[in-house]
Amino acid sequence: MNEAAKAAGYLWLIPALPLAGAAFHVALGRRLGRAAVHFVGPAVVGAAFAVSLFAVAQLWAAPPGTALVDRVYPWIHAGSLMVDVAFRLDALSAVMILVVTGVGFLIHVYSAGYMGEDPDFARYFAYLNLFAGSMLILVLADNLPLLFVGWEGVGLCSYLLIGFWYEKPENAAAGNKAFLVNRIGDFGFLLGIFLLFWSLGPGRRSLSFAEIAARAPSLPPATATAACLLLFLGATGKSAQIPLYVWLPDAMAGPTPVSALIHAATMVTAGVYMIARLHFLYSLSPTALGVVATVGAATAVFAATIALVQTDIKRVLAYSTVSQLGYMFLGVGVGAYHAGIFHLVTHAFFKALLFLGAGSVIHALGGEQDIRKMGGLRAHLPLTYGTFVIAFLAIAGVPGFAGFFSKDEILWYAYASPHGSPLLWAAGFAGAGLTAFYMGRLVFLTFFGESRVDPEARHHIHEAPASMAVPLVVLAVLSVVGGYVGLPQHWLWGNRFERFLEPVVGTLHGAEGSPGTQGLLMALSVAVAAAGIAVAYWWYAVQPGLPALLAYRLAAAYRVLLHKYYVDELYDRAFVRPLVRGSELLWRVFDVRLIDGAVNGTAEFFAANARIWRRWQTGNVQHYALSLFAGAICVLGYLLWR
């Protein structure tokens, strides 16, 4: 990280504006009413986006390799640890703040329409603004401790928003699940930070990224690997990778705009960003990179197979997110950090559009989420249908759409990178075909064929209002044009996205393969995507009875996929139940008998002692006189006896 630092005393405004919005909603939201909240909630994120644009423009005008730094105040000065609240804007964090504030602003605007009638509107926007502010702290942080503050902030907000409708027990349970699963990953993340602190050598340590980059080459290989793997454990929780992915599908319990914010612009991208930010550390450990790439490839295929048979429109998209995050980790795991971040950006566009489009469908059908009870909606929801199809073509990797460029770049480096292999490429290739198929299935079941909408829900069907429609259109445009900043090197202006990030994440050297090989692999990925779409069209639009027949004949495999490989059941038996039984044992033996027994026993001892002695304190004068007389006799008897 050979960057020149330039002071910029306004960077703190970028996270502070959404945080101020959250404070406003808590203090004054209900008092000032719905209109004020619906204005302030999106406005503070829009203002943060404007400041972000100004900061990125200033960074763009500076020489390559410049970073804007805002040291706000000293934070932790204890012994050799000297940590400041400091924000750093370089090419990587510039990309992230534009995604968080830009896409986040559109989701906030959409929320004003989607949650317009919810009685808890102020609490909702307080959580939503807090979520955006926490993510901005995470991506702007100049050091690991401050990054961890944002890391935990988005974890808290996910719990609050997933369980927003807490009066439903299943929603509260989903929020608890997300919170607890992420605590497992965060425990590993903290251990990684501690290990780096103790291993970076003597002297003042701030755990800033510049300091870690300067001292990392002196780390023993085993220490670097251990730190990378511990930090990656945190990433598997935040970014929903095997084995800690199980919370994300249940996160659908929250409002649909929350799902869009979690899946597209904030929390789940944190793990990918963290690895790209610490690329200098991961590059020291081929073992850690191999683990990241393998877990990413396995997750991409594993989650895609589950998405094949899900019937909840949001759950299909949730497993799609898990799979697409696997692609991002595959990219950074083979050393192509810019490719992983590029897919993060394009995915933010089309996945936000998919979730908001799903929200428009759910809103139109009065809350219905089962795709088996939809069909024929393209005639009733033309805008939603058109924008949803654009997002579908983008995620499927159809040429010309944003997802095509970022997905194929990851597949190319999975094959050609020194850290890649044909097996990793094959996993990504299979995931591409599965993605095209299950997303085609979702589109054809929702918008094509005969209507299967329940009669009582048909009168609800209506197109999205303007506050929901405008974000759909903007995201649809971005889902088309967003990939053209990252063209293959030998196309037109080449990969400007890679060149922009190069001063921060470097360039992957040693990739083997000719432009002809790259073109062949690209043609294969396009072919498998086209095949997936064609099969989905034939099965669900032309021969809609065929999938049910296949499910009947392949009942065992269908049940396994429908029950998500029984992973939740496995975790319940292997971890949850033993922990519950162990907790009950500790409660009965240690809590009730030892702790409560010691406390209550001490109290009972003194109570019994008091019961004995209070017999002498009756308040009766005759008793006291008799006691004095008896005492006097005893004293006289003692004196005479002597």
XYZ file of C-alpha atoms in Angstrom, residues 2-632:
631
model
C 2.403 2.642 -1.246
C -0.127 5.445 -1.138
C 0.257 9.149 -0.551
C -2.068 10.381 2.188
C -3.965 13.637 1.727
C -5.995 15.216 4.516
C -9.754 15.445 3.980
C -11.516 16.661 7.096
C -15.038 15.956 5.868
C -15.007 12.173 5.418
C -16.624 11.725 8.830
C -19.796 13.261 7.366
C -20.400 10.230 5.152
C -21.231 7.815 8.002
C -22.390 10.588 10.346
C -25.308 11.682 8.155
C -27.154 8.305 8.258
C -26.328 7.965 11.958
C -27.822 11.409 12.579
C -30.908 10.268 10.676
C -31.218 7.266 12.988
C -31.007 9.558 16.039
C -33.650 11.852 14.526
C -36.094 8.990 14.009
C -35.590 7.713 17.559
C -35.995 11.136 19.189
C -38.518 12.901 16.968
C -39.854 10.436 14.387
C -43.173 9.577 15.982
C -43.695 13.129 17.198
C -43.208 14.755 13.788
C -45.109 12.114 11.859
C -44.876 9.877 8.828
C -44.149 12.572 6.232
C -41.104 13.877 8.115
C -39.691 10.381 8.588
C -40.264 9.445 4.952
C -38.352 12.572 3.923
C -35.476 12.456 6.408
C -34.831 8.697 6.100
C -33.885 8.713 2.406
C -32.565 12.314 2.495
C -29.703 11.637 4.910
C -28.506 8.707 2.782
C -28.883 10.837 -0.344
C -26.800 13.542 1.331
C -24.160 10.941 2.211
C -24.173 9.898 -1.451
C -23.592 13.529 -2.492
C -20.652 13.877 -0.087
C -19.334 10.545 -1.364
C -19.475 11.799 -4.951
C -17.560 14.924 -3.944
C -14.920 12.864 -2.145
C -14.548 10.416 -5.039
C -14.235 13.329 -7.480
C -11.444 14.760 -5.318
C -9.759 11.342 -5.227
C -10.129 10.991 -9.015
C -8.422 14.352 -9.560
C -5.490 13.386 -7.326
C -2.468 11.422 -8.632
C -2.941 7.612 -8.793
C -2.208 5.986 -5.470
C -3.491 8.896 -3.378
C -5.666 8.228 -0.341
C -7.799 10.809 1.463
C -7.488 10.518 5.246
C -9.617 12.040 8.000
C -8.237 11.499 11.518
C -11.226 12.453 13.643
C -9.948 11.908 17.212
C -7.755 9.591 19.319
C -9.734 6.571 20.434
C -7.743 3.842 22.246
C -4.333 4.757 23.633
C -3.342 1.957 25.993
C 0.200 0.682 26.262
C 1.536 -0.078 22.806
C -1.941 0.059 21.238
C -2.656 3.457 19.673
C -5.923 3.458 17.699
C -7.620 6.535 16.269
C -11.072 7.040 14.824
C -9.782 7.643 11.327
C -11.394 7.264 7.921
C -9.539 6.440 4.722
C -10.804 6.882 1.184
C -8.869 5.103 -1.531
C -10.011 3.427 -4.739
C -11.415 0.379 -2.913
C -13.364 2.281 -0.272
C -14.507 4.742 -2.968
C -16.190 1.908 -4.852
C -17.811 0.656 -1.663
C -19.193 3.981 -0.436
C -20.760 4.658 -3.829
C -22.467 1.258 -3.713
C -23.611 1.620 -0.093
C -24.919 5.174 -0.414
C -26.113 4.957 -4.039
C -27.955 1.650 -3.926
C -28.849 2.279 -0.285
C -30.504 5.584 -1.216
C -32.665 3.852 -3.838
C -33.704 1.212 -1.297
C -34.594 3.934 1.214
C -36.742 5.704 -1.398
C -38.432 2.405 -2.249
C -39.042 1.792 1.464
C -41.028 5.003 1.760
C -43.620 3.466 -0.567
C -43.365 -0.161 0.523
C -43.553 0.571 4.283
C -45.811 3.596 3.894
C -48.639 2.177 5.988
C -46.591 0.360 8.622
C -47.377 1.738 12.109
C -43.719 1.413 13.188
C -42.384 3.591 10.362
C -40.054 5.627 12.611
C -38.408 2.557 14.140
C -37.986 1.018 10.689
C -36.162 4.021 9.236
C -34.076 4.389 12.402
C -32.790 0.836 11.908
C -32.342 1.347 8.160
C -30.290 4.532 8.624
C -28.242 2.889 11.366
C -27.543 -0.007 8.998
C -26.219 2.321 6.296
C -24.130 4.286 8.795
C -22.573 1.131 10.248
C -21.649 -0.185 6.807
C -20.051 3.144 5.917
C -17.937 3.008 9.081
C -16.861 -0.491 8.063
C -15.723 0.403 4.549
C -14.133 3.763 5.452
C -12.285 2.553 8.552
C -8.525 3.124 8.478
C -7.793 0.307 10.940
C -9.077 -3.108 11.973
C -10.590 -2.116 15.364
C -12.725 0.596 13.756
C -13.672 -1.780 10.941
C -14.812 -4.198 13.643
C -17.108 -1.517 15.097
C -18.882 -1.254 11.739
C -18.730 -5.042 11.405
C -20.644 -5.477 14.652
C -22.952 -2.579 13.831
C -24.262 -4.231 10.678
C -24.648 -7.467 12.649
C -26.804 -5.684 15.223
C -28.898 -3.984 12.537
C -29.486 -7.268 10.718
C -30.875 -8.702 13.963
C -33.120 -5.683 14.484
C -34.416 -5.581 10.904
C -34.829 -9.318 10.290
C -36.928 -9.486 13.447
C -38.600 -6.121 12.770
C -42.079 -7.657 12.938
C -41.176 -9.264 16.259
C -44.773 -10.011 17.210
C -44.472 -13.063 14.952
C -42.391 -15.724 16.774
C -40.851 -17.027 13.538
C -39.534 -13.539 12.709
C -37.999 -13.105 16.143
C -36.439 -16.567 15.832
C -34.949 -15.656 12.447
C -33.386 -12.521 13.930
C -31.947 -14.518 16.813
C -30.542 -17.090 14.399
C -28.785 -14.421 12.339
C -27.338 -12.843 15.464
C -26.075 -16.094 17.003
C -24.590 -17.554 13.816
C -22.713 -14.325 13.213
C -21.342 -14.383 16.749
C -19.596 -17.651 15.895
C -17.866 -16.058 12.934
C -17.111 -12.873 14.851
C -15.354 -14.871 17.562
C -12.908 -16.093 14.919
C -12.606 -12.561 13.534
C -11.646 -11.201 16.958
C -9.071 -13.952 17.439
C -7.579 -12.980 14.080
C -7.281 -9.342 15.187
C -5.678 -10.386 18.489
C -3.230 -12.663 16.689
C -2.185 -9.855 14.355
C -1.730 -7.473 17.285
C 0.604 -9.834 19.125
C 2.476 -10.911 15.985
C 3.274 -7.612 14.282
C 6.363 -7.022 16.366
C 7.362 -4.636 19.152
C 6.707 -0.920 19.295
C 3.620 1.167 18.700
C 0.821 -0.698 16.998
C -2.274 0.942 15.576
C -3.552 -1.997 13.491
C -4.030 0.436 10.624
C -4.068 -1.187 7.217
C -0.944 0.693 6.173
C 0.900 -0.582 9.248
C -0.255 -4.161 8.729
C 0.807 -3.988 5.075
C 4.270 -2.725 6.074
C 4.832 -5.339 8.795
C 3.026 -8.326 7.256
C 6.048 -9.603 5.234
C 7.869 -10.232 8.523
C 5.154 -12.583 9.799
C 5.981 -16.305 9.898
C 4.003 -18.145 7.178
C 2.094 -20.185 9.766
C 1.041 -17.041 11.640
C -0.092 -15.319 8.449
C -2.123 -18.389 7.481
C -3.715 -18.665 10.927
C -4.643 -14.963 10.975
C -6.124 -15.168 7.466
C -8.197 -18.246 8.290
C -9.501 -16.743 11.543
C -10.507 -13.558 9.746
C -12.108 -15.654 7.000
C -14.180 -17.444 9.641
C -15.704 -14.059 10.390
C -16.297 -13.564 6.670
C -18.136 -16.900 6.375
C -20.578 -15.594 8.975
C -21.106 -12.090 7.652
C -21.113 -13.163 3.983
C -23.051 -16.417 4.468
C -20.596 -19.033 3.249
C -20.324 -22.699 4.171
C -20.688 -23.593 7.043
C -22.251 -20.384 8.453
C -24.648 -19.573 5.595
C -27.779 -20.886 7.344
C -28.912 -17.532 8.738
C -29.299 -15.726 5.406
C -32.261 -17.665 3.916
C -34.182 -17.123 7.173
C -33.422 -13.406 6.939
C -36.371 -13.238 4.530
C -38.577 -12.801 7.591
C -37.848 -9.070 7.526
C -39.439 -6.516 5.179
C -38.420 -6.960 1.535
C -36.440 -3.675 1.293
C -34.383 -4.940 4.239
C -33.589 -8.069 2.249
C -32.434 -5.876 -0.630
C -30.225 -3.801 1.667
C -28.670 -6.842 3.353
C -28.155 -8.820 0.146
C -27.068 -6.037 -2.186
C -25.515 -2.993 -0.555
C -24.436 -3.775 2.982
C -23.820 -6.653 5.348
C -23.144 -9.698 3.182
C -20.525 -7.896 1.084
C -18.452 -7.109 4.191
C -16.490 -10.363 4.085
C -15.490 -9.924 0.444
C -14.446 -6.327 1.107
C -12.410 -7.371 4.159
C -10.372 -9.904 2.175
C -9.767 -7.406 -0.632
C -8.740 -4.795 1.941
C -6.260 -7.232 3.528
C -5.092 -8.639 0.184
C -1.456 -8.062 1.157
C -1.946 -10.452 4.087
C -3.826 -13.133 2.132
C -1.295 -12.994 -0.687
C 1.313 -14.205 1.813
C -0.612 -17.446 2.344
C -1.455 -19.610 -0.683
C -3.086 -22.018 1.777
C -5.526 -19.370 3.010
C -6.287 -18.285 -0.551
C -6.945 -21.903 -1.483
C -9.391 -22.276 1.403
C -11.199 -19.064 0.422
C -11.474 -20.117 -3.230
C -12.579 -23.665 -2.396
C -15.233 -22.556 0.099
C -16.467 -19.947 -2.382
C -16.725 -22.423 -5.260
C -18.423 -25.041 -3.091
C -20.910 -22.489 -1.738
C -21.707 -21.220 -5.240
C -22.762 -24.700 -6.410
C -24.271 -25.884 -3.119
C -26.622 -22.898 -2.695
C -27.571 -22.933 -6.376
C -28.807 -26.533 -6.125
C -31.029 -25.619 -3.170
C -32.487 -22.662 -5.095
C -33.680 -25.069 -7.832
C -36.753 -26.196 -5.887
C -37.625 -23.376 -3.459
C -41.145 -21.981 -3.780
C -40.871 -18.722 -1.800
C -39.870 -15.942 -4.205
C -37.627 -14.285 -1.617
C -36.044 -17.565 -0.534
C -35.022 -18.339 -4.117
C -33.289 -14.963 -4.218
C -31.716 -15.578 -0.814
C -30.019 -18.785 -1.946
C -29.067 -16.958 -5.115
C -27.256 -14.385 -2.970
C -25.382 -17.117 -1.087
C -24.342 -18.587 -4.440
C -23.269 -15.249 -5.932
C -21.254 -14.444 -2.818
C -19.505 -17.740 -3.442
C -18.486 -16.375 -6.844
C -17.033 -13.284 -5.186
C -14.987 -15.382 -2.769
C -13.867 -17.544 -5.673
C -12.572 -14.375 -7.348
C -10.658 -13.033 -4.354
C -9.534 -16.564 -3.443
C -7.658 -16.984 -6.724
C -5.963 -13.625 -6.183
C -8.168 -11.631 -8.571
C -9.282 -9.172 -5.914
C -10.505 -6.630 -8.449
C -12.700 -9.299 -10.087
C -14.349 -10.186 -6.779
C -15.069 -6.510 -6.059
C -16.315 -5.982 -9.625
C -18.865 -8.770 -9.181
C -19.792 -7.262 -5.795
C -20.690 -4.020 -7.601
C -22.691 -5.540 -10.460
C -24.397 -7.925 -8.045
C -25.467 -4.941 -5.930
C -27.323 -3.557 -8.955
C -29.152 -6.637 -10.176
C -29.738 -8.265 -6.786
C -31.229 -5.073 -5.341
C -33.425 -4.916 -8.429
C -34.495 -8.548 -8.032
C -35.457 -8.084 -4.390
C -37.253 -4.803 -4.989
C -39.022 -6.383 -7.968
C -40.043 -9.294 -5.752
C -41.274 -6.743 -3.222
C -43.365 -5.116 -5.937
C -44.924 -8.496 -6.744
C -45.594 -9.232 -3.077
C -47.018 -5.741 -2.593
C -49.299 -6.222 -5.601
C -50.577 -9.599 -4.356
C -51.297 -8.467 -0.814
C -48.381 -10.323 0.779
C -48.322 -13.546 -1.276
C -44.777 -14.982 -1.669
C -45.422 -18.490 -3.038
C -44.508 -18.588 -6.747
C -46.897 -21.528 -7.182
C -49.713 -19.031 -6.536
C -48.582 -16.508 -9.134
C -48.352 -16.753 -12.921
C -49.410 -14.454 -15.742
C -48.372 -11.305 -13.887
C -46.544 -9.685 -16.803
C -49.862 -8.384 -18.142
C -50.767 -6.797 -14.785
C -47.311 -5.567 -13.735
C -45.547 -4.517 -16.938
C -42.977 -2.241 -15.298
C -42.106 -4.760 -12.596
C -41.920 -7.509 -15.206
C -39.653 -5.542 -17.548
C -37.190 -4.497 -14.848
C -37.216 -7.956 -13.246
C -36.338 -9.580 -16.572
C -33.396 -7.196 -16.992
C -32.089 -8.255 -13.581
C -32.671 -11.903 -14.518
C -30.630 -11.536 -17.711
C -27.871 -9.802 -15.736
C -27.565 -12.491 -13.069
C -27.800 -15.247 -15.681
C -24.756 -13.813 -17.453
C -26.383 -12.935 -20.763
C -23.925 -10.924 -22.930
C -24.403 -7.180 -22.774
C -25.710 -7.137 -19.210
C -23.651 -6.259 -16.135
C -23.399 -9.730 -14.640
C -21.932 -11.168 -17.834
C -18.706 -9.165 -17.565
C -18.061 -9.676 -13.840
C -19.022 -13.373 -13.777
C -16.902 -14.270 -16.783
C -13.913 -12.396 -15.417
C -14.089 -14.507 -12.250
C -14.398 -17.702 -14.298
C -11.401 -16.686 -16.412
C -9.176 -16.091 -13.389
C -10.468 -19.246 -11.691
C -9.007 -21.078 -14.676
C -5.908 -19.009 -15.530
C -4.704 -17.647 -12.179
C -1.683 -19.277 -10.498
C -4.045 -19.896 -7.583
C -6.814 -21.256 -9.833
C -7.443 -24.676 -11.294
C -9.706 -26.372 -13.859
C -11.698 -27.811 -10.942
C -12.465 -24.361 -9.541
C -13.439 -23.198 -13.027
C -15.709 -26.235 -13.453
C -17.495 -25.437 -10.188
C -18.059 -21.849 -11.301
C -19.171 -23.050 -14.721
C -21.721 -25.438 -13.169
C -22.960 -22.653 -10.898
C -23.511 -20.426 -13.953
C -25.761 -23.016 -15.580
C -27.706 -23.632 -12.382
C -28.155 -19.884 -11.835
C -29.612 -19.379 -15.301
C -32.000 -22.294 -14.748
C -33.379 -21.445 -11.296
C -33.735 -17.768 -12.149
C -35.508 -18.703 -15.386
C -37.801 -20.946 -13.345
C -38.573 -18.017 -11.039
C -39.359 -15.668 -13.929
C -41.508 -18.117 -15.881
C -43.513 -19.278 -12.854
C -44.113 -15.699 -11.698
C -44.817 -13.795 -14.888
C -45.714 -16.368 -17.581
C -48.415 -18.960 -18.097
C -51.908 -18.957 -16.666
C -52.705 -17.045 -13.513
C -52.664 -19.154 -10.358
C -53.348 -16.186 -8.086
C -55.913 -16.858 -5.383
C -59.271 -15.237 -6.235
C -59.269 -13.151 -3.037
C -55.811 -11.759 -3.940
C -56.620 -10.850 -7.552
C -58.258 -7.574 -6.634
C -54.981 -6.524 -4.938
C -52.978 -6.661 -8.164
C -51.622 -3.218 -8.992
C -48.412 -1.740 -10.334
C -45.896 -0.201 -7.963
C -46.365 3.475 -6.992
C -43.819 6.044 -8.195
C -41.694 5.849 -5.044
C -41.185 2.139 -5.731
C -41.100 2.314 -9.545
C -38.333 4.911 -9.925
C -35.717 2.869 -8.019
C -36.633 -0.143 -10.174
C -35.956 1.803 -13.365
C -32.656 3.266 -12.124
C -31.409 -0.138 -10.983
C -32.487 -1.657 -14.303
C -30.330 0.870 -16.153
C -27.374 0.124 -13.867
C -27.904 -3.617 -14.369
C -27.347 -3.039 -18.086
C -24.567 -0.451 -18.212
C -22.814 -1.218 -14.919
C -20.559 -3.862 -16.427
C -19.027 -1.776 -19.190
C -16.394 -0.300 -16.869
C -14.824 -3.758 -16.695
C -14.534 -5.055 -20.252
C -11.953 -7.750 -21.039
C -8.505 -6.285 -21.587
C -8.515 -6.686 -25.375
C -12.003 -5.169 -25.825
C -12.449 -1.475 -26.669
C -11.275 0.578 -23.655
C -10.382 -2.519 -21.630
C -10.871 -3.040 -17.920
C -10.916 0.448 -16.435
C -12.310 -0.902 -13.176
C -9.192 -3.016 -12.684
C -6.936 -0.070 -13.487
C -8.801 2.097 -10.971
C -8.333 -0.482 -8.185
C -4.780 -1.413 -9.140
C -3.031 1.081 -6.773
C -4.865 -0.524 -3.832
C -5.240 -4.242 -4.602
C -2.516 -4.613 -7.210
C -2.609 -6.661 -10.403
C -2.705 -10.439 -10.609
C 0.517 -11.585 -12.257
C 1.168 -14.972 -13.782
C -2.270 -15.609 -15.284
C -1.782 -18.148 -18.062
C -3.918 -18.314 -21.164
C -4.371 -16.610 -24.482
C -7.203 -14.314 -25.574
C -8.431 -17.261 -27.635
C -8.684 -19.447 -24.536
C -10.476 -16.661 -22.704
C -12.900 -16.302 -25.611
C -13.564 -20.060 -25.623
C -14.299 -20.113 -21.894
C -16.579 -17.103 -22.316
C -18.443 -18.849 -25.135
C -18.891 -21.938 -22.955
C -20.299 -19.903 -20.070
C -22.718 -18.127 -22.418
C -23.753 -21.500 -23.851
C -24.441 -23.030 -20.441
C -26.447 -19.936 -19.410
C -28.485 -20.144 -22.618
C -29.059 -23.849 -22.004
C -30.242 -23.171 -18.442
C -32.709 -20.528 -19.624
C -33.943 -22.740 -22.479
C -34.554 -25.727 -20.183
C -36.363 -23.525 -17.667
C -38.542 -22.108 -20.445
C -39.413 -25.556 -21.758
C -40.187 -26.981 -18.337
C -42.130 -24.091 -16.824
C -43.651 -22.236 -19.793
C -44.119 -24.861 -22.543
C -44.526 -28.101 -20.539
C -45.549 -26.933 -17.057
C -46.494 -30.434 -15.954
C -43.019 -31.854 -16.546
C -41.341 -30.559 -13.333
C -43.992 -32.217 -11.149
C -43.447 -35.507 -12.979
C -39.680 -35.260 -12.491
C -40.144 -34.401 -8.819
C -42.302 -37.517 -8.428
C -39.816 -39.797 -10.166
C -36.842 -38.296 -8.345
C -38.661 -37.958 -5.040
C -35.670 -38.716 -2.805
C -33.410 -36.137 -4.452
C -36.254 -33.618 -4.570
C -36.883 -33.984 -0.817
C -33.193 -33.517 -0.048
C -33.088 -30.270 -2.030
C -36.436 -29.066 -0.693
C -35.189 -29.600 2.866
C -31.883 -27.866 2.042
C -29.801 -31.021 2.528
C -31.155 -31.193 6.099
C -28.328 -28.943 7.263
C -30.559 -27.082 9.731
C -31.714 -30.393 11.152
C -28.107 -31.566 11.391
C -27.051 -28.402 13.205
C -30.043 -28.756 15.506
C -29.082 -32.293 16.523
C -25.335 -31.806 16.579
C -25.133 -28.405 18.261
C -28.424 -26.833 19.354
C -29.922 -29.737 21.299
C -26.682 -30.722 23.076
C -26.149 -27.087 24.048
C -29.723 -26.824 25.335
C -29.374 -30.061 27.315
C -25.996 -28.969 28.623
C -27.445 -25.622 29.630
C -30.282 -27.334 31.482
C -27.757 -29.530 33.305
C -25.663 -26.531 34.275
C -28.800 -24.743 35.396
C -30.041 -27.594 37.585
C -26.673 -28.559 39.077
C -24.569 -25.416 39.221
C -27.115 -22.628 39.128
C -29.893 -24.045 41.303
C -27.879 -26.254 43.682
C -24.489 -24.573 43.939
C -24.980 -20.884 43.185
C -28.572 -20.507 44.363
C -27.886 -23.047 47.117
C -24.918 -21.064 48.436
C -26.763 -17.744 48.292
C -30.037 -19.050 49.658
C -28.229 -21.240 52.223
C -26.324 -18.246 53.566
C -29.549 -16.312 53.853
C -31.290 -19.246 55.564
C -28.420 -19.607 58.055
C -28.694 -16.012 59.187
C -32.491 -16.189 59.144
C -32.446 -19.247 61.437
C -29.916 -17.572 63.705
C -32.139 -14.510 63.845
C -35.175 -16.638 64.684
C -33.319 -18.007 67.716
C -32.100 -14.676 68.999
C -35.317 -12.808 68.406
C -36.955 -14.962 71.123
C -34.980 -12.838 73.555
C -36.381 -9.656 72.072
C -40.063 -10.070 72.868
C -40.809 -6.447 73.881
C -42.312 -7.675 77.204
C -41.002 -5.708 80.261
C -41.612 -8.622 82.658
C -39.472 -10.894 80.478
C -36.646 -8.343 80.449
C -36.904 -7.939 84.290
C -36.788 -11.715 84.726
C -33.766 -11.876 82.440
C -31.983 -9.200 84.461
C -32.837 -10.999 87.707
C -31.571 -14.320 86.315
C -28.409 -12.604 85.097
C -27.806 -11.013 88.482
